[in-house]
XYZ file of C-alpha atoms in Angstrom:
665
model
C -33.551 7.968 29.509
C -37.109 9.205 29.326
C -39.399 7.177 31.539
C -41.999 6.805 28.767
C -39.471 5.389 26.267
C -40.484 1.767 26.716
C -41.387 -0.952 24.254
C -45.080 -1.689 23.898
C -44.683 -5.315 25.000
C -42.948 -6.097 28.257
C -42.026 -2.515 29.045
C -38.351 -2.987 28.143
C -36.303 0.221 27.736
C -35.798 1.345 24.150
C -32.292 1.031 22.741
C -29.942 3.995 23.132
C -26.757 3.708 21.083
C -23.713 4.226 23.359
C -21.366 4.461 20.344
C -23.312 7.280 18.663
C -25.041 9.113 21.514
C -27.701 11.769 21.178
C -25.444 14.708 21.938
C -23.034 17.143 20.299
C -20.319 14.502 19.862
C -22.464 12.845 17.189
C -23.327 16.147 15.530
C -19.981 17.945 15.323
C -16.390 16.949 14.575
C -14.462 20.189 14.206
C -17.194 22.872 14.200
C -16.089 23.972 10.737
C -19.495 24.068 9.022
C -22.587 26.283 9.292
C -24.476 23.704 11.373
C -22.271 24.792 14.288
C -24.706 27.646 14.894
C -27.371 25.036 15.707
C -25.462 24.003 18.826
C -27.767 24.054 21.800
C -30.948 24.187 19.690
C -31.064 20.522 18.629
C -33.085 17.933 20.523
C -33.293 14.206 19.748
C -36.671 12.591 19.247
C -37.943 9.245 18.055
C -40.336 9.053 15.069
C -43.339 8.252 17.282
C -42.674 11.550 19.078
C -42.545 13.452 15.775
C -45.734 12.117 14.165
C -48.625 9.820 15.027
C -48.124 6.903 12.600
C -44.477 6.656 11.538
C -43.374 4.109 8.931
C -40.188 3.381 7.011
C -41.796 3.951 3.609
C -44.912 5.808 2.435
C -47.754 4.130 0.556
C -46.966 6.326 -2.444
C -43.322 5.498 -3.157
C -42.897 8.770 -5.090
C -43.207 10.556 -1.748
C -40.333 8.493 -0.370
C -37.650 10.608 -2.075
C -35.201 12.525 0.076
C -35.656 16.170 0.958
C -32.573 18.016 2.170
C -32.548 19.840 5.489
C -29.945 22.076 7.108
C -27.068 19.662 6.459
C -25.024 20.081 3.250
C -25.273 16.439 2.166
C -27.064 16.811 -1.178
C -24.424 14.465 -2.647
C -25.530 11.662 -0.334
C -29.257 12.281 -0.837
C -28.858 12.186 -4.628
C -27.270 8.753 -4.316
C -30.198 7.529 -2.187
C -32.422 7.764 -5.275
C -30.924 4.562 -6.709
C -32.286 2.610 -3.741
C -35.864 3.657 -4.527
C -35.351 2.539 -8.148
C -33.974 -0.890 -7.140
C -35.761 -2.836 -4.438
C -32.995 -5.460 -4.182
C -30.471 -2.721 -3.403
C -32.808 -1.176 -0.831
C -33.207 -4.574 0.859
C -29.422 -4.926 0.950
C -28.944 -1.587 2.705
C -32.065 -1.686 4.867
C -32.931 -5.348 5.498
C -36.710 -5.868 5.411
C -38.959 -7.239 8.162
C -37.362 -5.231 10.967
C -39.738 -4.382 13.820
C -41.176 -0.908 13.335
C -43.169 1.500 15.441
C -46.361 -0.042 16.730
C -44.874 -3.556 16.465
C -44.707 -5.547 19.691
C -41.077 -6.460 18.882
C -39.981 -2.858 18.300
C -37.022 -1.942 20.550
C -35.988 1.448 19.169
C -33.129 0.185 16.979
C -32.498 -0.516 13.291
C -29.790 -2.435 11.455
C -28.461 -1.061 8.167
C -25.637 -2.174 5.889
C -23.157 0.072 4.101
C -20.301 -0.910 1.818
C -16.856 0.069 3.078
C -13.418 -0.870 1.705
C -14.590 -4.016 -0.051
C -17.077 -5.372 2.484
C -20.625 -4.779 3.661
C -20.549 -3.358 7.178
C -23.517 -3.648 9.516
C -24.371 -0.423 11.315
C -26.801 -0.508 14.238
C -28.426 2.749 15.305
C -31.164 3.872 17.628
C -33.980 5.888 16.049
C -33.452 9.112 18.004
C -33.182 11.799 15.308
C -31.933 15.403 15.501
C -34.809 17.908 15.583
C -35.523 21.575 16.132
C -38.917 22.308 17.683
C -40.028 18.676 17.146
C -39.222 18.879 13.406
C -36.410 16.989 11.708
C -33.609 19.462 11.076
C -31.632 17.344 8.601
C -32.908 15.091 5.809
C -36.440 13.751 5.615
C -38.818 12.152 3.142
C -41.370 14.172 1.176
C -43.977 12.154 3.080
C -43.754 13.487 6.672
C -44.557 10.061 8.154
C -41.777 8.143 6.297
C -38.381 7.789 8.005
C -36.089 5.570 5.902
C -34.055 8.564 4.692
C -33.227 10.135 8.107
C -32.413 6.691 9.525
C -30.060 5.926 6.636
C -28.509 9.377 6.994
C -27.883 8.681 10.678
C -26.226 5.332 9.907
C -24.003 7.021 7.310
C -23.124 9.772 9.795
C -22.221 7.153 12.406
C -19.953 5.419 9.902
C -18.177 8.736 9.197
C -17.981 9.802 12.843
C -20.523 12.645 12.934
C -23.237 14.421 10.959
C -20.850 17.292 10.298
C -18.565 14.988 8.319
C -21.350 14.562 5.765
C -21.098 18.243 4.843
C -19.790 18.332 1.255
C -18.826 15.218 -0.664
C -19.015 13.408 -3.993
C -22.115 11.635 -5.290
C -19.848 8.926 -6.702
C -18.589 8.009 -3.232
C -22.082 7.708 -1.776
C -23.252 5.614 -4.743
C -20.431 3.132 -4.175
C -21.098 3.020 -0.422
C -24.802 2.300 -0.997
C -24.375 -0.300 -3.748
C -20.886 -1.798 -3.525
C -20.572 -1.079 -7.255
C -18.856 1.557 -9.361
C -19.566 5.174 -10.234
C -17.818 7.564 -12.617
C -17.762 11.326 -12.906
C -17.983 12.745 -16.437
C -17.309 16.289 -17.529
C -19.922 18.513 -19.169
C -17.725 21.556 -19.783
C -14.826 21.944 -22.181
C -12.258 21.957 -19.388
C -11.006 25.418 -20.287
C -7.535 26.601 -21.144
C -6.739 27.161 -17.506
C -7.452 23.535 -16.644
C -5.380 22.238 -19.549
C -2.383 24.171 -18.278
C -2.635 22.617 -14.835
C -0.043 20.245 -13.479
C -0.604 16.531 -13.685
C -1.949 16.153 -10.194
C -4.415 19.014 -10.565
C -5.801 18.371 -14.050
C -8.416 15.840 -13.010
C -11.170 17.587 -14.968
C -9.262 17.146 -18.216
C -8.953 13.406 -17.772
C -12.687 12.815 -17.289
C -14.773 11.644 -20.216
C -17.316 13.914 -21.861
C -20.922 12.920 -21.325
C -22.773 11.207 -24.145
C -26.338 10.381 -23.153
C -26.675 8.185 -26.244
C -24.013 5.915 -24.751
C -26.182 5.387 -21.670
C -29.366 4.435 -23.531
C -28.878 0.653 -23.001
C -28.675 1.143 -19.227
C -30.807 4.259 -18.679
C -33.441 2.368 -16.672
C -30.934 0.887 -14.219
C -28.152 3.421 -13.846
C -28.085 6.382 -11.477
C -27.424 9.805 -12.979
C -26.675 12.939 -10.988
C -25.566 16.391 -12.121
C -23.748 19.090 -10.199
C -22.927 22.735 -10.572
C -20.138 24.809 -9.087
C -21.699 28.152 -10.037
C -25.192 29.633 -10.321
C -26.861 28.344 -13.498
C -29.939 29.624 -15.290
C -30.706 32.389 -12.859
C -30.818 29.904 -9.973
C -28.859 32.083 -7.597
C -29.863 29.999 -4.604
C -27.785 27.071 -5.830
C -24.702 28.812 -4.488
C -21.185 27.464 -4.926
C -21.885 23.726 -5.198
C -25.011 21.670 -5.447
C -25.868 18.176 -6.668
C -29.196 17.231 -8.252
C -30.668 13.995 -9.577
C -31.542 13.261 -13.204
C -34.798 11.320 -12.901
C -35.255 10.588 -16.623
C -34.440 11.828 -20.107
C -36.293 11.316 -23.382
C -36.481 12.575 -26.945
C -39.655 14.545 -27.725
C -40.990 15.428 -31.178
C -41.573 19.108 -31.823
C -44.419 20.635 -33.817
C -41.896 21.675 -36.481
C -40.959 18.046 -37.148
C -37.703 18.028 -35.225
C -36.735 16.531 -31.883
C -35.623 17.924 -28.562
C -34.121 15.939 -25.707
C -35.603 16.823 -22.329
C -34.321 15.897 -18.878
C -36.338 15.837 -15.660
C -34.257 17.022 -12.715
C -34.981 16.662 -9.001
C -33.589 19.176 -6.521
C -33.026 17.553 -3.102
C -34.015 20.850 -1.521
C -37.552 19.969 -2.531
C -38.247 23.205 -4.390
C -37.862 24.372 -7.943
C -34.662 26.308 -8.587
C -34.693 26.823 -12.335
C -35.593 29.662 -14.639
C -35.116 28.123 -18.078
C -37.357 27.804 -21.138
C -39.124 24.672 -19.816
C -40.099 25.912 -16.403
C -43.842 26.327 -15.675
C -45.366 28.011 -18.716
C -41.964 28.704 -20.310
C -41.552 29.278 -24.045
C -40.165 25.799 -24.639
C -43.516 24.069 -24.160
C -45.027 25.905 -27.138
C -42.669 23.932 -29.413
C -44.250 20.561 -28.566
C -47.803 19.252 -28.923
C -50.156 20.401 -26.115
C -50.984 16.806 -25.103
C -47.289 15.950 -24.821
C -46.608 19.118 -22.844
C -49.433 18.323 -20.430
C -48.189 14.750 -19.950
C -44.610 15.784 -19.232
C -45.588 18.619 -16.929
C -47.797 16.194 -15.026
C -44.793 13.985 -14.263
C -43.012 16.595 -12.179
C -43.248 16.216 -8.430
C -42.285 18.731 -5.767
C -38.794 20.056 -6.424
C -38.627 18.766 -10.044
C -38.303 20.642 -13.317
C -37.588 20.034 -17.010
C -34.807 21.437 -19.169
C -33.471 20.608 -22.614
C -30.103 19.051 -23.380
C -28.580 22.326 -24.545
C -29.407 23.999 -21.237
C -28.231 20.939 -19.346
C -24.822 20.808 -21.028
C -24.231 24.543 -20.691
C -25.380 25.089 -17.123
C -24.043 22.063 -15.236
C -20.373 21.236 -14.735
C -20.313 17.448 -14.493
C -22.428 14.347 -14.055
C -21.980 11.194 -12.005
C -23.052 7.848 -13.441
C -23.665 4.895 -11.123
C -23.387 1.450 -12.699
C -26.536 -0.690 -12.725
C -26.435 -3.793 -10.499
C -28.731 -6.770 -11.086
C -30.337 -8.896 -8.372
C -27.436 -11.372 -8.496
C -25.059 -8.530 -7.625
C -23.405 -8.296 -11.055
C -22.532 -4.917 -12.525
C -23.729 -3.923 -15.969
C -21.291 -1.940 -18.082
C -22.408 1.606 -18.840
C -20.344 1.429 -22.049
C -21.792 -1.701 -23.629
C -24.647 -2.908 -21.430
C -22.752 -6.197 -20.891
C -23.054 -7.999 -17.582
C -19.705 -8.125 -15.776
C -20.152 -11.517 -14.148
C -16.585 -11.964 -12.857
C -15.155 -9.849 -10.049
C -12.090 -9.828 -7.814
C -10.582 -7.520 -5.218
C -7.286 -7.224 -3.351
C -6.086 -4.845 -0.657
C -2.816 -2.948 -0.703
C -0.960 -0.079 0.867
C 1.568 2.583 -0.035
C 4.175 2.693 2.746
C 6.773 5.438 2.937
C 10.260 4.063 2.422
C 8.960 0.753 1.141
C 6.156 0.858 -1.406
C 5.219 4.527 -1.903
C 7.232 5.132 -5.066
C 5.253 8.037 -6.498
C 4.388 8.680 -10.148
C 6.233 7.534 -13.273
C 8.441 10.629 -13.117
C 9.912 9.315 -9.864
C 12.986 7.073 -9.849
C 11.261 4.927 -7.194
C 8.152 4.238 -9.276
C 9.016 0.545 -9.587
C 8.741 0.111 -5.799
C 4.959 0.703 -5.897
C 2.710 -2.306 -5.230
C 2.209 -4.487 -8.313
C -0.593 -6.823 -9.371
C -1.153 -9.466 -12.031
C -4.366 -9.395 -14.031
C -4.830 -12.601 -16.019
C -7.397 -12.413 -18.820
C -8.463 -15.899 -19.934
C -10.429 -14.876 -23.015
C -11.167 -11.643 -24.803
C -13.705 -9.529 -22.991
C -14.647 -6.239 -21.400
C -12.644 -5.424 -18.269
C -12.939 -2.669 -15.662
C -10.242 -2.191 -13.021
C -10.669 0.350 -10.241
C -8.280 1.762 -7.653
C -10.052 2.924 -4.489
C -8.080 4.616 -1.712
C -9.127 4.844 1.913
C -10.202 8.293 3.017
C -7.759 10.111 5.258
C -9.193 12.185 8.072
C -8.676 15.911 7.712
C -6.631 17.891 10.212
C -9.139 19.683 12.402
C -7.468 23.085 12.754
C -6.305 23.185 9.152
C -9.755 22.291 7.853
C -11.412 24.890 10.054
C -9.386 27.550 8.243
C -10.507 26.335 4.805
C -13.515 28.017 3.231
C -16.361 25.759 2.208
C -16.172 27.025 -1.337
C -12.610 25.826 -1.780
C -13.624 22.343 -2.868
C -10.180 21.553 -4.304
C -8.414 22.132 -0.977
C -11.020 20.146 0.903
C -10.681 17.251 -1.525
C -6.886 17.317 -1.304
C -7.097 16.970 2.477
C -9.139 13.796 2.155
C -7.202 11.971 -0.561
C -3.877 11.482 -2.257
C -3.584 12.129 -5.999
C -3.711 8.603 -7.451
C -3.462 6.864 -10.814
C -3.467 3.334 -12.230
C -1.279 2.129 -15.117
C -1.410 -1.194 -16.960
C 1.064 -3.011 -19.234
C 0.513 -6.183 -21.262
C 3.410 -8.569 -20.681
C 4.625 -12.075 -21.355
C 4.839 -13.387 -17.818
C 7.523 -16.018 -18.540
C 9.792 -13.375 -20.073
C 8.788 -10.575 -17.746
C 11.440 -7.985 -16.917
C 10.210 -5.125 -14.757
C 12.770 -2.570 -15.902
C 12.170 -3.129 -19.596
C 8.399 -3.179 -19.097
C 8.295 0.163 -17.297
C 10.368 1.789 -20.036
C 7.502 1.117 -22.460
C 4.267 3.131 -22.609
C 1.401 1.472 -20.702
C -1.372 -0.072 -22.757
C -3.939 1.712 -20.564
C -3.918 4.229 -17.737
C -6.008 6.794 -15.924
C -3.751 9.384 -17.624
C -3.503 11.872 -14.768
C -3.127 11.511 -11.035
C -6.414 12.713 -9.574
C -7.554 13.658 -6.100
C -10.413 11.168 -6.248
C -11.359 8.338 -3.941
C -11.586 5.971 -6.914
C -10.219 5.960 -10.466
C -11.266 3.452 -13.149
C -9.689 1.798 -16.192
C -11.929 0.382 -18.921
C -11.158 -1.592 -22.049
C -11.634 -4.634 -24.254
C -8.652 -6.830 -23.372
C -7.098 -9.733 -25.244
C -6.115 -12.935 -23.399
C -2.837 -12.783 -21.504
C -1.147 -11.252 -18.491
C -1.320 -7.587 -17.548
C 0.791 -5.771 -14.978
C -1.120 -3.248 -12.841
C 0.701 -0.574 -10.843
C -1.267 1.828 -8.616
C 0.607 4.950 -7.567
C 0.326 8.246 -5.764
C 1.649 11.378 -7.451
C 4.108 12.245 -4.677
C 6.710 9.701 -3.508
C 6.325 8.765 0.132
C 2.580 9.495 0.248
C 0.935 6.832 2.395
C -2.553 5.350 2.046
C -4.403 2.056 2.046
C -6.212 1.058 -1.131
C -8.393 -1.562 -2.774
C -7.906 -2.926 -6.296
C -11.126 -4.216 -7.873
C -11.615 -5.981 -11.178
C -14.907 -6.569 -13.054
C -15.081 -8.432 -16.348
C -17.438 -10.111 -18.796
C -15.074 -13.098 -19.207
C -12.968 -15.159 -16.815
C -10.100 -13.259 -15.164
C -7.908 -13.575 -12.095
C -6.239 -10.929 -9.955
C -3.211 -11.545 -7.745
C -0.483 -9.566 -6.020
C 3.015 -9.686 -7.426
C 5.024 -10.522 -4.341
C 8.008 -8.309 -3.728
C 11.100 -10.493 -4.124
C 13.191 -10.930 -0.995
C 16.963 -10.604 -0.883
C 19.070 -13.087 -2.818
C 19.457 -16.242 -0.767
C 22.513 -18.504 -0.744
C 22.056 -21.954 -2.200
C 22.255 -24.843 0.240
C 22.793 -28.495 -0.441
C 20.468 -31.309 0.472
C 20.739 -32.531 4.008
C 19.043 -32.732 7.372
C 17.438 -29.787 9.118
C 16.502 -29.420 12.759
C 13.485 -27.156 13.209
C 12.239 -25.110 16.137
C 8.952 -23.232 16.281
C 8.109 -20.065 18.187
C 4.722 -18.403 18.491
C 4.171 -14.774 19.356
C 1.930 -11.737 19.109
C 2.283 -8.029 18.369
C 0.113 -6.196 20.899
C -0.718 -2.501 20.499
C 0.797 -0.404 23.265
C 3.062 -3.234 24.422
C 5.286 -4.886 21.841
C 4.081 -3.837 18.363
C 7.156 -1.694 17.855
C 7.383 -1.543 14.063
C 10.497 -1.541 11.900
C 13.982 -0.149 12.614
C 12.778 3.215 11.293
C 11.046 3.700 14.638
C 12.553 4.042 18.129
C 9.915 1.609 19.371
C 11.460 -1.181 17.259
C 13.137 -2.648 20.347
C 9.756 -3.257 21.969
C 9.061 -6.053 19.459
C 9.120 -9.682 20.630
C 12.494 -11.362 20.185
C 13.548 -14.978 20.193
C 17.034 -16.182 21.201
C 18.750 -19.152 19.569
C 22.226 -20.635 19.437
C 24.344 -21.832 16.557
C 26.674 -24.604 17.718
C 30.085 -25.552 16.341
C 29.924 -27.506 13.127
C 31.326 -31.040 13.705
C 32.208 -31.224 10.042
C 34.812 -28.517 10.577
C 33.236 -25.725 8.507
C 33.196 -22.283 10.051
C 29.495 -21.464 9.466
C 26.118 -23.173 9.760
C 23.267 -22.867 7.299
C 20.143 -21.378 8.892
C 16.674 -20.835 7.443
C 14.123 -18.588 9.150
C 10.470 -18.226 8.113
C 8.012 -15.708 9.597
C 4.307 -16.470 9.075
C 1.617 -13.962 10.075
C -1.791 -15.286 11.097
C -3.856 -12.686 9.269
C -6.502 -13.027 6.519
C -5.419 -11.881 3.064
C -7.561 -8.770 3.398
C -5.764 -7.588 6.570
C -2.121 -8.420 5.929
C 0.594 -6.302 7.500
C 3.946 -5.730 5.810
C 6.264 -8.012 7.820
C 9.979 -8.727 8.065
C 12.628 -9.601 10.608
C 16.234 -8.984 11.657
C 18.794 -11.351 13.168
C 21.115 -9.824 15.783
C 24.333 -11.265 17.236
C 24.357 -11.322 21.026
C 27.947 -10.527 22.126
C 29.684 -12.764 24.641
C 29.117 -11.733 28.212
C 25.889 -9.902 27.392
C 22.672 -11.168 28.948
C 20.216 -12.650 26.494
C 17.612 -10.375 28.078
C 19.325 -7.349 26.570
C 19.734 -6.801 22.849
C 22.646 -4.707 21.534
C 20.753 -1.702 20.244
C 23.840 -0.020 18.852
C 24.731 -3.008 16.658
C 23.551 -3.607 13.108
C 21.796 -6.893 12.376
C 23.915 -9.703 10.973
C 21.063 -10.757 8.647
C 17.758 -9.203 7.631
C 14.624 -10.189 5.769
C 13.557 -6.793 4.456
C 11.925 -4.855 2.919
C 8.753 -5.649 4.793
C 6.300 -7.478 2.505
C 2.511 -7.769 2.374
C 2.549 -11.589 2.348
C 1.629 -14.423 4.683
C 5.219 -15.680 4.837
C 8.678 -14.166 4.499
C 11.838 -16.227 4.763
C 15.617 -15.909 4.749
C 18.427 -18.442 4.335
C 21.902 -17.499 5.529
C 25.128 -18.832 7.021
C 25.964 -17.916 10.615
C 29.111 -18.608 12.638
C 28.721 -20.270 16.037
C 27.341 -18.044 18.766
C 24.230 -16.618 20.393
C 21.650 -14.778 18.287
C 18.168 -13.281 18.529
C 15.412 -12.907 15.919
C 13.286 -9.735 16.053
C 10.134 -10.014 13.881
C 8.198 -6.810 13.165
C 5.545 -5.117 11.110
C 6.620 -2.072 9.140
C 4.478 0.416 11.090
C 4.185 0.377 14.899
C 0.908 -0.595 16.594
C -0.165 -3.203 14.021
C -1.643 -6.059 16.090
C -1.438 -9.684 15.025
C -0.139 -13.150 15.858
C 2.700 -14.928 14.112
C 4.818 -18.083 13.999
C 8.585 -18.304 13.552
C 10.178 -21.402 12.073
C 13.932 -21.713 12.676
C 15.701 -24.503 10.764
C 19.394 -25.282 11.316
C 21.451 -27.540 9.057
C 22.701 -30.711 10.776
C 25.909 -32.413 9.626
C 26.129 -36.112 10.482
C 28.553 -38.789 9.499
C 27.357 -41.550 7.196
C 27.238 -44.913 9.007
C 27.883 -48.177 7.166
C 25.034 -50.605 7.629
C 25.729 -54.261 8.459
C 22.531 -55.279 6.715
C 22.708 -58.038 4.172
C 22.100 -55.630 1.262
C 25.129 -53.608 2.322
C 23.498 -50.197 1.674
C 24.648 -46.996 3.274
C 21.948 -45.284 5.316
C 21.773 -41.850 6.887
C 20.793 -41.299 10.475
C 17.658 -39.183 10.689
C 17.055 -36.528 13.319
C 14.243 -37.495 15.642
C 13.240 -33.857 16.057
C 12.072 -33.123 12.524
C 13.250 -33.413 8.968
C 13.047 -30.830 6.200
C 14.324 -31.527 2.707
C 15.572 -28.543 0.766
């Protein structure tokens, strides 16, 4: 630590983040991007070492926009624009009233919040920023004394593991992470014959909607709009293979000939003009509008901004990303109707190989995918999204992938996913018959996207939602989110357990066991894994039935002590312990005599069965190894007692009651 890095009051050392240190481990992950050549040249400096009077925001907010540096994160910087347009969103991400430079309470740290997997996550960073020759080498604000952008970039890099992991991405992902809302990508091109011939999992461009700016008019002031190109448009050769830009505004302008032309103002995060169209500088386009109008519009452009007309826009850019507006109460506004979506729900889920990763509708195991109920109480607009967790790329494999191969890069991060929906009568619901019918709505194609979205006006009733990956056995965690203008509910359809034998009323003696799965010790996972025998196990005995029957009814319930958002798939097996074998050793070569499988994402799983007298052991487990958590086992055994005649005056027959506990079936 530098000796001079002390707070102004009390001389306390300034905060240095041990989890995201100022060294190469925070800069690089796999050395697969061009910033690798900066290794050894980067130093870390605090804002007060870079300029004399640092502040989070400039006095002129227009100078607070992001300017891209040497890091290829234009997608993230384009999304940052929505925060400058919406103060309540900015305050959510960067809570106000934090001590800044020159403040007596300043300690060299900042707290930011980013949305991840359904929740806002607080990220604490120090304010040491990567520099080359005392100049910020990554993002910055147009005002050299403003630092909210590089601090937010650092927090986002910490969340992803390094700055290098911000190289290349989707604007839609960053918009969701900065707002907790929704974002959609729309196509500008015609898709092309080659795309239309692609297989289902690769034809994601075909499934995207075509842009209609007229549709966005009701929400144009609140939504975020970004455009991207995968080639070099309009003579802008410096754009290279991929670049994202921000649409600042669009408007219809009257021409001198009595017609109209729609113009769009575009901001390049590089901070310099990169366009050679008819509306650049003194281009020919300006002669078609009144001089006063031309002067006004040209005066609106800041550094790195330019105008172009809708025809140029549609022909030169490949797609756009639309971020949904969010009001101060946190409600989304539909980009289709302008309606407020005041009701929202979310549930977590997971595709598990061999259990719930059934693949697409062409697969015979499709019905094993996770299933959800959407209840619509009254007719209204409904949006349902499926968001999968990002999978980390394989370092060596990614290092061999060229940066221009965006499809391969995207496929390494995500599974190809889709969401299908059927309207059903819940009381007469039959899964097989339902899945043989066409869905009432779907995302059409499986797409290598982090999030896919269904939209529609739905009538009251029950709807079955099934998220799926294209390939069977593909594993991933996911989040189902629902937004609606009218009252709805969202719940998981619990996977039914095995058929249980019916038991008659009677007395039950219960025993309770508590345990924990601990990573590296006894979280062994299911029987699919050799570590299964590391799981906790609980011995019990079934005694001879005094009534003379050969078997005893037993009920076992496993309850996991996890919140609904963090449930593990759980189940258990019951093993017979042979005579003469120590209870400390389980017979690993024997099959279980009873099982509660497949493993289910629920708080409780239970099994009722009949067991002959003998010694047994229960082995509870999660499906995957190394899933920590605590649990409770409830073991209930049927008790047979003789009815005793009472000598009471009323002459009634009474049953003796177990003093241990009573459970009525």
